[in-house]
CSV table of N, CA and C in Angstrom, one decimal:
chain,number,residue,atom,x,y,z
A,1,MET,N,0.8,-1.2,0.0
A,1,MET,CA,0.0,0.0,0.0
A,1,MET,C,0.9,1.2,0.0
A,2,LEU,N,0.8,2.1,1.0
A,2,LEU,CA,1.5,3.3,1.1
A,2,LEU,C,2.5,3.2,2.2
A,3,ASP,N,3.8,3.2,1.9
A,3,ASP,CA,4.8,3.0,2.9
A,3,ASP,C,5.5,4.4,3.1
A,4,LEU,N,5.2,5.0,4.2
A,4,LEU,CA,5.7,6.3,4.5
A,4,LEU,C,6.9,6.3,5.5
A,5,ASN,N,7.3,5.1,5.9
A,5,ASN,CA,8.4,4.9,6.8
A,5,ASN,C,9.7,5.2,6.0
A,6,MET,N,10.4,6.2,6.3
A,6,MET,CA,11.7,6.6,5.7
A,6,MET,C,12.9,6.1,6.4
A,7,GLY,N,12.7,5.6,7.6
A,7,GLY,CA,13.8,5.1,8.4
A,7,GLY,C,14.8,6.2,8.8
A,8,ASP,N,16.1,6.0,8.6
A,8,ASP,CA,17.1,6.9,9.0
A,8,ASP,C,17.1,8.2,8.1
A,9,TYR,N,16.4,8.1,6.9
A,9,TYR,CA,16.4,9.2,6.0
A,9,TYR,C,15.2,10.2,6.2
A,10,ALA,N,14.4,9.9,7.2
A,10,ALA,CA,13.2,10.7,7.4
A,10,ALA,C,13.6,12.1,7.8
A,11,ALA,N,14.7,12.3,8.4
A,11,ALA,CA,15.1,13.7,8.8
A,11,ALA,C,15.4,14.5,7.6
A,12,TYR,N,15.7,13.9,6.5
A,12,TYR,CA,16.0,14.6,5.2
A,12,TYR,C,14.9,14.6,4.3
A,13,VAL,N,14.1,13.5,4.2
A,13,VAL,CA,13.1,13.4,3.2
A,13,VAL,C,11.9,14.3,3.6
A,14,TRP,N,11.4,14.2,4.8
A,14,TRP,CA,10.2,15.0,5.2
A,14,TRP,C,10.4,16.5,5.1
A,15,PRO,N,11.5,17.0,5.6
A,15,PRO,CA,11.7,18.5,5.4
A,15,PRO,C,11.8,18.9,3.9
A,16,ALA,N,12.3,18.0,3.1
A,16,ALA,CA,12.4,18.3,1.6
A,16,ALA,C,11.0,18.4,1.0
A,17,TRP,N,10.2,17.4,1.4
A,17,TRP,CA,8.8,17.4,0.9
A,17,TRP,C,8.0,18.7,1.4
A,18,GLY,N,8.3,19.0,2.7
A,18,GLY,CA,7.6,20.2,3.3
A,18,GLY,C,8.0,21.5,2.6
A,19,ILE,N,9.3,21.6,2.3
A,19,ILE,CA,9.8,22.8,1.7
A,19,ILE,C,9.3,22.9,0.2
A,20,SER,N,9.3,21.8,-0.4
A,20,SER,CA,8.7,21.7,-1.8
A,20,SER,C,7.3,22.1,-1.8
A,21,ALA,N,6.5,21.6,-0.9
A,21,ALA,CA,5.1,22.0,-0.8
A,21,ALA,C,4.9,23.5,-0.5
A,22,VAL,N,5.7,24.0,0.4
A,22,VAL,CA,5.6,25.5,0.7
A,22,VAL,C,5.9,26.3,-0.6
A,23,VAL,N,7.0,25.9,-1.3
A,23,VAL,CA,7.4,26.7,-2.5
A,23,VAL,C,6.3,26.6,-3.5
A,24,LEU,N,5.8,25.4,-3.8
A,24,LEU,CA,4.7,25.3,-4.8
A,24,LEU,C,3.5,26.1,-4.4
A,25,ALA,N,3.1,26.1,-3.1
A,25,ALA,CA,2.0,26.8,-2.7
A,25,ALA,C,2.2,28.3,-2.9
A,26,GLY,N,3.5,28.8,-2.6
A,26,GLY,CA,3.8,30.2,-2.8
A,26,GLY,C,3.8,30.6,-4.2
A,27,LEU,N,4.3,29.7,-5.1
A,27,LEU,CA,4.2,30.0,-6.5
A,27,LEU,C,2.8,30.1,-7.0
A,28,ALA,N,1.9,29.2,-6.6
A,28,ALA,CA,0.5,29.2,-7.0
A,28,ALA,C,-0.2,30.5,-6.5
A,29,ALA,N,0.1,30.9,-5.2
A,29,ALA,CA,-0.5,32.1,-4.6
A,29,ALA,C,0.0,33.3,-5.4
A,30,ARG,N,1.3,33.4,-5.7
A,30,ARG,CA,1.8,34.5,-6.5
A,30,ARG,C,1.2,34.6,-7.9
A,31,ALA,N,1.0,33.5,-8.5
A,31,ALA,CA,0.4,33.5,-9.8
A,31,ALA,C,-1.1,34.0,-9.7
A,32,LEU,N,-1.8,33.6,-8.7
A,32,LEU,CA,-3.2,34.0,-8.6
A,32,LEU,C,-3.3,35.5,-8.3
A,33,ILE,N,-2.4,36.0,-7.5
A,33,ILE,CA,-2.3,37.4,-7.1
A,33,ILE,C,-2.0,38.2,-8.4
A,34,ALA,N,-1.0,37.8,-9.2
A,34,ALA,CA,-0.7,38.5,-10.4
A,34,ALA,C,-1.8,38.5,-11.4
A,35,ALA,N,-2.5,37.3,-11.5
A,35,ALA,CA,-3.7,37.3,-12.4
A,35,ALA,C,-4.8,38.2,-12.0
A,36,ARG,N,-5.0,38.4,-10.7
A,36,ARG,CA,-6.0,39.3,-10.3
A,36,ARG,C,-5.6,40.8,-10.6
A,37,ARG,N,-4.3,41.1,-10.4
A,37,ARG,CA,-3.8,42.4,-10.8
A,37,ARG,C,-4.0,42.7,-12.3
A,38,TRP,N,-3.6,41.7,-13.1
A,38,TRP,CA,-3.7,41.8,-14.5
A,38,TRP,C,-5.2,42.0,-15.0
A,39,ARG,N,-6.1,41.3,-14.3
A,39,ARG,CA,-7.5,41.4,-14.7
A,39,ARG,C,-8.0,42.8,-14.3
A,40,ALA,N,-7.6,43.3,-13.1
A,40,ALA,CA,-8.0,44.7,-12.7
A,40,ALA,C,-7.4,45.7,-13.6
A,41,GLU,N,-6.1,45.5,-14.0
A,41,GLU,CA,-5.5,46.5,-15.0
A,41,GLU,C,-6.2,46.5,-16.3
A,42,LEU,N,-6.6,45.3,-16.8
A,42,LEU,CA,-7.3,45.2,-18.1
A,42,LEU,C,-8.7,45.9,-18.0
A,43,ALA,N,-9.4,45.6,-16.9
A,43,ALA,CA,-10.7,46.3,-16.7
A,43,ALA,C,-10.5,47.8,-16.7
A,44,LYS,N,-9.5,48.3,-16.0
A,44,LYS,CA,-9.2,49.7,-15.9
A,44,LYS,C,-9.0,50.3,-17.3
A,45,LEU,N,-8.1,49.6,-18.1
A,45,LEU,CA,-7.8,50.0,-19.4
A,45,LEU,C,-9.0,50.0,-20.4
A,46,GLU,N,-9.8,49.0,-20.2
A,46,GLU,CA,-11.0,48.9,-21.1
A,46,GLU,C,-12.1,49.9,-20.7
A,47,ALA,N,-12.1,50.4,-19.5
A,47,ALA,CA,-13.0,51.4,-19.0
A,47,ALA,C,-12.6,52.8,-19.4
A,48,ASP,N,-11.3,53.0,-19.7
A,48,ASP,CA,-10.8,54.3,-20.0
A,48,ASP,C,-11.4,54.7,-21.4
A,49,GLU,N,-11.4,56.1,-21.6
A,49,GLU,CA,-11.9,56.6,-22.9
A,49,GLU,C,-10.8,56.2,-23.9
A,50,PRO,N,-11.3,55.9,-25.1
A,50,PRO,CA,-10.3,55.6,-26.1
A,50,PRO,C,-9.6,56.8,-26.6
A,51,ARG,N,-8.3,56.7,-26.8
A,51,ARG,CA,-7.5,57.8,-27.3
A,51,ARG,C,-7.5,57.9,-28.8
A,52,PRO,N,-7.4,59.0,-29.4
A,52,PRO,CA,-7.3,59.1,-30.8
A,52,PRO,C,-6.0,58.4,-31.3
A,53,GLN,N,-6.2,57.7,-32.4
A,53,GLN,CA,-5.0,57.0,-33.0
A,53,GLN,C,-4.2,58.0,-33.9
A,54,VAL,N,-2.9,57.8,-33.8
A,54,VAL,CA,-2.0,58.7,-34.6
A,54,VAL,C,-1.4,57.8,-35.7
A,55,ALA,N,-1.3,58.3,-36.9
A,55,ALA,CA,-0.7,57.6,-38.0
A,55,ALA,C,0.7,57.3,-37.7
A,56,ARG,N,1.2,56.1,-38.0
A,56,ARG,CA,2.6,55.7,-37.7
A,56,ARG,C,3.6,56.6,-38.4
A,57,SER,N,3.2,57.1,-39.6
A,57,SER,CA,4.1,58.0,-40.3
A,57,SER,C,4.3,59.4,-39.7
A,58,ALA,N,3.3,59.7,-38.8
A,58,ALA,CA,3.4,61.0,-38.1
A,58,ALA,C,4.2,61.0,-36.8
A,59,VAL,N,4.4,59.8,-36.3
A,59,VAL,CA,5.1,59.6,-35.1
A,59,VAL,C,6.6,60.0,-35.3
A,60,GLY,N,7.1,60.9,-34.4
A,60,GLY,CA,8.5,61.2,-34.5
A,60,GLY,C,8.8,62.4,-35.4
A,61,GLN,N,7.8,62.9,-36.1
A,61,GLN,CA,8.1,64.0,-37.1
A,61,GLN,C,7.8,65.3,-36.4
A,62,LYS,N,8.7,66.3,-36.7
A,62,LYS,CA,8.5,67.6,-36.2
A,62,LYS,C,7.6,68.4,-37.1
A,63,LYS,N,6.9,69.3,-36.5
A,63,LYS,CA,6.0,70.2,-37.4
A,63,LYS,C,6.8,71.5,-37.8
């Protein structure tokens, strides 16, 4: 079945599993937070008034 007895190596194996779980949870939380920020930024940009478009040939030219 499921043998979780690590014997003499338990002092090394279980902390490694724990650290890995914490790192993966942190990465998942960071990704979710970033996705929320991106969604909020997108909603803000979509709600803004559209700006007039400038022809590419006019960009950088002096009058």
